[in-house]
Amino acid sequence: MGTYIPDQNITSGLDVAIIGGGIAGLTLALGLLNRGIKPTIYERGRSFREIGAGIGFTPNAEWAMKVLNPKIHAAFKQVTVQNGTDWFVWMDGSQEDEALVHKMYLGERGFEGCARADFLDELVKSLPPDTVKFSKNLVEICDADGLAEVELKFSDGSKTSTNVVIGCDGIRSKVRQFVIGEGDNPAHHAHYTHKYAFRGLVPMDKAYAALGQEKTETRHMYLGPDAHALTFPVAGGKLLNVVAFVTDPNQWPDSEKFTLPATKADAVKAFERFNSTVKAIIDMLPDELSKWAVFDTFDYPAPNFIRGRVCISGDAAHAAAPYHGAGAGFAVEDAAVLAQLLSAVNEYTKSHDLEKREISKPGLIRKALKTYNTIRLERAHWLVETSRHIGEIYQGQNAEVGLDSTKCAREIDWRCRQIWHYDVDKMMRESKELFEKQLDIV
Ligand SMILES: Cc1cc2nc3c(=O)[nH]c(=O)nc-3n(C[C@H](O)[C@H](O)[C@H](O)COP(=O)(O)OP(=O)(O)OC[C@H]3O[C@@H](n4cnc5c(N)ncnc54)[C@H](O)[C@@H]3O)c2cc1C
Ligand SMILES: *[C@@H]1O[C@H](CO)[C@@H](O)[C@H](O)[C@H]1NC(C)=O
Ligand SMILES: *[C@@H]1O[C@H](CO)[C@@H](O)[C@H](O)[C@H]1NC(C)=O
């Protein structure tokens, strides 16, 4: 087996096509570059674009960033709020007093938030300029056994071929449809969870005046009946990010758009049963809001993440409701495994006589992706499931748990630990071992 030690100087014999330049695609690209592989990102948009809202990363995600490429982690730390407190606080926002539910320590500078666009801008700075092909909307994939390479077709009529395709094309993934297979299948799409979020940024001086230091500086989750709200500082502490989730018995009215205009009055109504502190937070939101539908893949998960030399990662593979704030972090974990395995394929291709070993490059790639699937499938499906459950718990909708603070705390604690304290190094070791076992080299 070739060495896994990153080497920036080697020339890669492996063509990797990444579909989509979100967090999944960009972190994977940087992880591959760190291992001497120069991928091509095909992005549908004319430029990189992220919804202008906040995002936080759990400790497991920071660990995976470091493993992928220290530049990713440095980029993240560059744009986060550097000096909030390192705690996550859950409170019952429907009680007329200080009702602490649970509190977890995140480690020094743990779970920091940033503006998404700032993070992506930092990541893009580390990409060689010709890595990304913009305005490339993937419409068709062909991966037949007889083909030397996988063929890709874009909506502008252009075509390309490549050794391996990683679908990082998000919740409405085209690549997922290919991986799952032709014919009508509800797993081709994510589905509405009957919850949506109001999102808004509040100037910090205004938030501070209403809430004080503790509640503006530390991540707070306010639980309550059929709604819950999350707040944390972004933009160097100049803004308070507010995400207010509500339950919606109706169908989402638009099949194309996940975001629709909303008014503050709608939000105020949904938080009627909360106390005056939480109502004050809602009241600070701007009058014209947008609401964001929460879709996920819980009801119809992808049975697996691979088909031949094509795979999916990030939201394309496992779109989870955002209550654990871990979806993008899991995309980074996916990327760490993929970067290592593709790097192993690359090393192996260069340093061994494949024919003598009776394995072709496509065969090697298929085994690498199989390894990725085995390592990631269960944990990724679990994220989708626990994200659904914790959303119900935050909104007092779990019949056994209700808004009982002891029971809520227990559920929050073990679920968060399973996400935050995941052993990324162990995952990397296991995927390396499993791949070698598949190749019959010990
Ligand atoms: C309200 C909310 C809050 C969240 N908060 C957090 C949080 O705090 N922490 C966290 O870890 N996660 C959070 N998440 C989840 C996180 O946003 C997602 O998991 C993450 O952004 C997914 O990244 P991705 O790269 O897989 O997909 P995306 O970011 O959706 O990127 C997909 C990219 O693919 C491109 N594309 C799509 N189709 C094609 C095509 N056919 N051809 C070419 N390109 C294509 C798109 O243009 C896009 O650039 C939150 C989600 C929501 C909704
Ligand atoms: C955070 O840093 C800023 C600027 O460095 C400083 O003014 C502020 O007091 C710090 N806040 C805390 C809570 O440490
Ligand atoms: C409302 O609930 C929050 C969370 O429990 C608490 O911190 C706050 O003090 C409460 N406000 C009032 C007015 O009771």
XYZ file of C-alpha atoms and ligand atoms in Angstrom:
523
model
C 0.000 0.000 0.000
C 1.282 3.448 -0.886
C 1.862 6.009 1.777
C -0.877 8.367 2.947
C 1.524 11.127 3.864
C 0.358 14.299 2.123
C 2.631 15.391 -0.651
C 1.966 18.668 -2.381
C 4.401 18.104 -5.232
C 3.150 14.946 -6.855
C 1.216 15.133 -10.071
C -2.034 13.317 -9.821
C -3.116 10.608 -12.211
C -6.627 10.841 -10.872
C -9.362 13.025 -12.347
C -11.912 13.939 -9.709
C -15.090 15.825 -10.625
C -16.860 17.502 -7.732
C -20.408 18.604 -8.518
C -21.327 21.669 -6.446
C -19.252 24.281 -4.653
C -20.918 24.487 -1.230
C -19.240 23.534 2.027
C -19.129 19.838 1.034
C -17.527 20.523 -2.351
C -15.066 23.191 -1.248
C -13.771 21.353 1.809
C -13.353 18.160 -0.219
C -11.444 20.082 -2.900
C -9.074 21.532 -0.313
C -8.604 18.108 1.275
C -7.659 16.640 -2.111
C -5.323 19.521 -2.935
C -3.623 18.889 0.392
C -2.981 15.336 -0.817
C -1.614 16.227 -4.228
C -4.844 15.778 -6.200
C -6.263 18.670 -8.178
C -9.999 18.197 -8.595
C -12.393 20.154 -10.781
C -15.494 21.671 -9.200
C -18.500 22.083 -11.491
C -20.783 24.703 -9.979
C -24.183 25.567 -11.369
C -24.063 29.185 -10.177
C -22.195 31.969 -11.894
C -20.184 32.510 -8.737
C -20.029 31.169 -5.200
C -23.040 32.238 -3.294
C -24.210 31.366 0.174
C -27.318 32.349 1.984
C -26.249 35.306 4.071
C -26.856 33.761 7.430
C -24.896 32.306 10.265
C -23.458 28.849 10.615
C -21.759 27.121 13.494
C -19.493 24.099 13.579
C -19.476 21.424 16.256
C -16.136 20.122 17.615
C -16.162 16.995 15.417
C -16.372 19.257 12.366
C -13.383 21.306 13.490
C -11.430 18.101 13.967
C -12.361 16.920 10.469
C -11.325 20.312 9.054
C -7.874 19.907 10.567
C -7.559 16.388 9.180
C -8.635 17.493 5.718
C -6.470 20.549 5.402
C -5.286 22.840 8.211
C -6.068 25.775 5.905
C -9.780 24.985 6.233
C -9.630 25.181 9.987
C -7.561 28.348 9.882
C -10.061 29.881 7.443
C -12.892 29.090 9.813
C -11.160 30.494 12.884
C -10.358 33.582 10.859
C -14.032 34.464 10.477
C -15.567 33.350 13.770
C -16.462 35.358 16.808
C -13.339 34.854 18.826
C -14.335 35.492 22.387
C -17.828 34.348 23.250
C -18.155 31.870 26.085
C -17.569 28.235 25.268
C -20.952 26.945 26.426
C -24.161 25.916 24.817
C -27.222 26.712 26.913
C -30.715 25.247 26.545
C -33.581 26.967 28.363
C -37.306 26.602 28.581
C -38.583 29.817 27.061
C -42.164 29.330 28.140
C -41.591 29.664 31.896
C -41.847 32.934 33.770
C -38.423 32.604 35.303
C -34.884 31.539 34.538
C -35.555 27.900 33.479
C -32.273 26.249 32.624
C -32.748 22.901 30.899
C -29.182 21.956 30.089
C -25.737 23.384 29.579
C -22.789 21.794 27.774
C -19.177 22.845 27.609
C -17.862 23.018 24.092
C -14.156 23.181 24.716
C -12.031 26.234 24.259
C -13.346 28.184 21.280
C -15.819 25.401 20.568
C -18.954 25.724 18.435
C -18.212 29.162 17.145
C -20.471 30.810 14.649
C -19.693 32.831 11.555
C -21.400 34.257 8.505
C -21.496 31.587 5.815
C -20.361 33.909 3.072
C -17.285 34.936 5.094
C -16.257 31.311 5.564
C -16.726 30.414 1.892
C -14.779 33.508 0.811
C -11.886 32.418 3.019
C -11.970 28.874 1.629
C -12.008 30.070 -1.956
C -8.830 32.075 -1.356
C -6.938 28.812 -0.956
C -8.139 27.310 -4.257
C -5.963 27.529 -7.367
C -7.867 29.864 -9.754
C -8.766 27.266 -12.383
C -10.221 24.727 -9.944
C -13.812 25.847 -10.426
C -15.907 25.823 -13.588
C -18.914 28.084 -13.044
C -22.276 27.993 -14.852
C -21.992 24.224 -15.158
C -25.349 22.719 -14.294
C -25.042 18.946 -14.330
C -27.954 17.242 -16.073
C -26.760 13.756 -16.948
C -24.321 11.116 -15.744
C -23.266 7.984 -17.589
C -21.206 5.333 -15.820
C -21.351 2.078 -17.786
C -19.018 -0.817 -16.999
C -17.437 -0.699 -20.421
C -16.644 2.996 -20.253
C -13.079 3.949 -19.353
C -14.382 7.073 -17.636
C -17.620 8.453 -16.263
C -19.294 10.885 -18.625
C -20.974 14.089 -17.499
C -23.315 16.335 -19.428
C -24.224 19.909 -18.504
C -27.238 22.037 -19.395
C -25.164 24.205 -21.752
C -24.611 21.103 -23.885
C -20.980 20.660 -22.881
C -19.623 17.276 -21.841
C -16.659 16.012 -19.939
C -15.347 12.713 -18.681
C -13.600 11.888 -15.441
C -12.391 9.001 -13.271
C -14.735 9.609 -10.362
C -17.693 11.865 -9.527
C -18.504 13.236 -6.076
C -21.979 14.735 -5.894
C -21.844 17.667 -3.479
C -24.874 19.237 -5.098
C -26.930 19.788 -1.994
C -30.444 18.964 -0.898
C -31.895 19.006 -4.455
C -29.106 16.817 -5.748
C -29.146 15.533 -9.310
C -26.378 13.093 -8.474
C -28.527 11.525 -5.713
C -31.168 10.734 -8.320
C -28.549 8.968 -10.413
C -27.172 7.061 -7.413
C -30.627 5.890 -6.304
C -31.551 4.888 -9.812
C -34.032 5.616 -12.543
C -37.804 5.467 -12.213
C -40.057 7.302 -9.818
C -38.682 7.130 -6.306
C -39.613 9.372 -3.374
C -35.993 9.135 -2.190
C -35.018 11.238 -5.218
C -36.161 14.263 -3.243
C -36.068 15.647 0.273
C -39.515 16.213 1.810
C -41.141 18.914 3.908
C -40.904 18.280 7.670
C -43.787 20.609 8.570
C -41.463 22.980 10.296
C -39.972 26.197 9.004
C -37.682 28.881 10.362
C -37.704 32.650 10.496
C -34.149 33.858 10.247
C -32.803 37.283 10.945
C -29.837 39.284 12.162
C -30.196 41.805 14.963
C -27.650 44.591 15.600
C -25.780 43.664 18.753
C -26.284 46.936 20.614
C -30.034 46.500 20.298
C -29.867 42.830 21.353
C -27.542 43.629 24.227
C -29.869 46.313 25.547
C -32.770 43.867 25.618
C -30.994 40.685 26.702
C -27.746 41.570 28.424
C -24.328 39.987 28.108
C -24.950 36.341 28.981
C -27.794 35.873 26.499
C -26.070 37.644 23.611
C -22.616 36.167 24.022
C -23.444 32.493 24.532
C -25.376 30.144 22.259
C -28.899 29.871 23.590
C -31.637 27.491 22.570
C -35.090 28.405 23.861
C -37.427 25.418 23.994
C -41.208 25.743 24.136
C -44.593 24.652 22.815
C -44.552 23.981 19.042
C -41.694 26.409 18.416
C -38.103 27.009 19.461
C -35.479 29.667 18.904
C -31.703 29.703 18.650
C -29.444 32.729 19.094
C -25.698 33.198 18.740
C -23.346 36.054 17.877
C -21.893 36.430 14.364
C -19.872 38.983 12.391
C -17.237 39.524 15.032
C -19.920 39.946 17.670
C -21.580 42.846 15.826
C -24.754 40.899 15.081
C -26.947 38.428 16.914
C -28.135 35.619 14.660
C -31.705 34.578 15.438
C -33.283 31.426 14.036
C -36.868 30.864 15.139
C -38.412 27.511 14.211
C -42.137 26.873 14.153
C -44.390 23.905 13.438
C -46.620 24.202 10.395
C -49.493 21.751 9.813
C -49.834 22.867 6.191
C -48.049 21.784 3.046
C -45.174 23.980 1.926
C -46.868 26.115 -0.743
C -44.078 26.256 -3.308
C -42.405 23.237 -4.880
C -39.553 25.293 -6.327
C -38.648 27.680 -3.544
C -37.602 26.694 -0.029
C -37.574 30.361 0.988
C -40.627 32.603 0.928
C -41.335 36.091 2.218
C -42.900 36.332 5.658
C -43.870 39.033 8.101
C -42.836 39.531 11.668
C -46.493 39.228 12.653
C -46.399 35.534 11.660
C -43.390 34.986 13.899
C -44.903 36.888 16.800
C -48.011 34.717 16.588
C -46.007 31.478 16.590
C -44.232 32.542 19.805
C -47.392 33.689 21.596
C -47.028 31.069 24.282
C -43.438 32.032 25.152
C -42.362 34.386 27.924
C -41.583 38.071 27.496
C -37.839 37.534 27.070
C -38.275 35.248 24.081
C -41.027 37.480 22.720
C -38.571 40.383 22.940
C -36.094 38.455 20.794
C -38.761 37.828 18.154
C -39.768 41.461 18.366
C -36.261 42.619 17.455
C -36.457 40.865 14.079
C -36.919 43.124 11.070
C -40.519 43.610 9.845
C -39.892 41.998 6.484
C -38.636 38.505 7.059
C -38.102 35.414 5.077
C -39.145 31.963 6.124
C -37.123 28.884 5.325
C -38.737 25.489 4.914
C -37.076 22.598 6.688
C -36.852 19.657 4.299
C -35.032 16.432 5.100
C -34.431 12.896 3.881
C -35.779 11.185 7.014
C -38.887 9.592 5.470
C -37.099 8.460 2.314
C -33.362 8.092 2.929
C -30.968 7.125 0.146
C -30.381 3.368 0.645
C -26.713 3.978 -0.081
C -24.433 6.773 -1.183
C -22.682 5.160 -4.146
C -23.239 3.753 -7.586
C -20.186 2.546 -9.455
C -17.730 5.421 -9.690
C -20.245 7.997 -8.537
C -21.080 8.946 -4.958
C -22.885 11.603 -2.947
C -21.844 13.519 0.140
C -23.122 16.376 2.288
C -26.771 17.327 1.928
C -26.945 15.455 -1.369
C -26.510 12.250 0.646
C -28.110 13.128 3.971
C -30.148 16.293 4.299
C -30.937 16.743 7.979
C -33.138 19.256 9.767
C -30.809 21.918 11.182
C -31.571 21.586 14.931
C -28.261 19.994 15.845
C -26.386 22.515 13.705
C -24.362 19.639 12.358
C -25.279 19.138 8.698
C -22.321 21.000 7.264
C -20.064 19.422 9.872
C -21.079 15.976 8.633
C -20.285 17.096 5.098
C -16.777 17.890 6.349
C -16.535 14.427 7.941
C -17.616 12.884 4.602
C -14.966 14.942 2.833
C -12.238 13.747 5.208
C -12.990 10.103 4.400
C -13.279 10.731 0.670
C -10.072 12.743 0.480
C -8.142 10.008 2.248
C -9.564 7.199 0.121
C -9.091 9.013 -3.184
C -5.581 9.860 -2.134
C -4.983 6.166 -1.454
C -6.321 5.333 -4.924
C -3.986 7.914 -6.412
C -0.950 6.615 -4.558
C -1.805 3.047 -5.410
C -2.300 3.842 -9.088
C 1.121 5.426 -9.271
C 3.133 3.010 -7.250
C 1.813 -0.364 -8.282
C 1.357 -2.281 -11.453
C -2.414 -2.506 -11.513
C -2.575 -5.147 -14.239
C -0.319 -7.498 -12.367
C -2.641 -7.117 -9.390
C -5.639 -7.744 -11.615
C -7.347 -4.560 -10.626
C -8.154 -1.668 -12.905
C -8.259 1.972 -11.920
C -12.076 1.964 -12.147
C -12.092 -1.147 -9.962
C -9.943 0.572 -7.394
C -12.230 3.603 -7.394
C -15.321 1.444 -6.913
C -13.710 -0.195 -3.894
C -12.746 3.175 -2.456
C -16.312 4.427 -2.782
C -17.670 1.205 -1.275
C -15.409 1.827 1.694
C -16.707 5.398 1.975
C -20.277 4.099 1.915
C -19.627 1.547 4.659
C -17.880 4.063 6.885
C -20.401 6.895 6.506
C -23.870 5.460 5.863
C -24.981 4.614 9.371
C -23.710 7.746 11.095
C -25.115 9.986 8.376
C -28.548 8.340 8.518
C -28.483 8.662 12.280
C -27.886 12.421 11.999
C -31.010 12.781 9.879
C -32.989 10.760 12.407
C -31.720 12.466 15.563
C -32.210 15.872 13.963
C -35.891 15.066 13.451
C -36.246 13.822 17.033
C -34.436 16.673 18.713
C -36.616 19.171 16.831
C -39.679 17.508 18.304
C -38.137 17.506 21.764
C -37.244 21.211 21.531
C -40.873 21.907 20.724
C -42.338 19.714 23.463
C -43.787 17.313 20.902
C -42.290 14.056 22.117
C -45.051 12.395 24.149
C -42.681 10.710 26.612
C -40.401 13.690 27.147
C -42.676 16.704 26.871
C -41.070 19.847 28.249
C -39.848 18.028 31.358
C -36.442 19.578 31.831
C -34.727 16.478 33.245
C -35.931 14.309 30.392
C -35.118 16.962 27.784
C -31.638 17.359 29.228
C -30.985 13.626 29.019
C -32.030 13.467 25.369
C -30.040 16.570 24.429
C -26.939 15.369 26.235
C -26.436 11.941 24.679
C -27.408 13.056 21.197
C -25.024 16.018 21.238
C -22.200 13.921 22.631
C -22.618 11.428 19.823
C -22.172 14.270 17.345
C -19.554 16.437 19.026
C -17.295 13.797 20.539
C -16.977 11.603 17.484
C -13.483 10.230 17.079
C -12.466 11.505 13.635
C -8.991 9.941 13.799
C -10.558 6.568 14.494
C -12.891 7.011 11.518
C -9.870 7.758 9.337
C -7.997 4.700 10.614
C -10.984 2.458 10.075
C -11.555 3.646 6.544
C -7.899 3.107 5.656
C -7.984 -0.402 7.140
C -11.243 -1.309 5.472
C -9.963 -0.146 2.092
C -6.786 -2.180 2.444
C -8.826 -5.184 3.456
C -10.988 -4.782 0.363
C -7.837 -4.769 -1.736
C -6.501 -7.781 0.089
C -3.303 -6.110 1.180
C -2.421 -6.258 4.814
C -31.520 27.120 8.778
C -30.311 26.224 8.677
C -29.301 26.319 9.618
C -28.193 25.485 9.560
N -27.216 25.608 10.490
C -26.147 24.797 10.442
C -25.104 24.929 11.404
O -25.127 25.800 12.265
N -24.063 24.058 11.336
C -23.997 23.071 10.375
O -23.038 22.296 10.376
N -24.965 22.947 9.439
C -26.030 23.779 9.452
N -27.005 23.652 8.511
C -26.871 22.634 7.467
C -25.918 23.108 6.390
O -26.357 24.357 5.910
C -25.871 22.119 5.234
O -25.724 20.807 5.728
C -24.680 22.416 4.314
O -24.696 23.749 3.887
C -24.707 21.495 3.122
O -23.633 21.816 2.274
P -23.524 21.117 0.864
O -22.237 21.594 0.284
O -23.766 19.665 0.981
O -24.758 21.680 0.019
P -25.029 23.177 -0.509
O -24.473 24.185 0.398
O -26.475 23.216 -0.822
O -24.207 23.282 -1.871
C -24.636 22.634 -3.045
C -23.981 23.347 -4.217
O -24.209 22.569 -5.404
C -24.618 23.419 -6.454
N -25.450 22.601 -7.363
C -26.678 22.101 -7.120
N -27.108 21.377 -8.157
C -26.133 21.408 -9.090
C -25.986 20.837 -10.385
N -26.947 20.088 -10.950
N -24.836 21.074 -11.079
C -23.850 21.841 -10.530
N -23.928 22.392 -9.293
C -25.056 22.174 -8.586
C -25.379 24.532 -5.772
O -25.429 25.705 -6.567
C -24.560 24.722 -4.497
O -23.515 25.644 -4.673
C -28.110 24.503 8.541
C -29.119 24.416 7.577
C -30.210 25.266 7.626
C -31.287 25.148 6.583
C -14.131 40.438 22.903
O -13.129 41.119 22.201
C -13.386 42.492 22.045
C -12.327 43.077 21.142
O -11.130 42.352 21.206
C -13.421 43.159 23.433
O -13.718 44.521 23.306
C -14.507 42.474 24.257
O -14.508 42.977 25.562
C -14.272 40.971 24.308
N -15.396 40.338 24.996
C -15.221 39.371 25.883
C -16.450 38.833 26.509
O -14.143 38.927 26.176
C -37.978 33.538 29.901
O -37.281 32.296 29.765
C -35.872 32.397 29.736
C -35.342 30.993 29.592
O -35.760 30.169 30.611
C -35.368 33.054 31.011
O -33.968 33.221 30.923
C -36.026 34.388 31.187
O -35.620 34.956 32.399
C -37.528 34.247 31.154
N -38.108 35.569 31.193
C -39.005 35.934 32.093
C -39.494 37.322 32.006
O -39.385 35.181 32.972
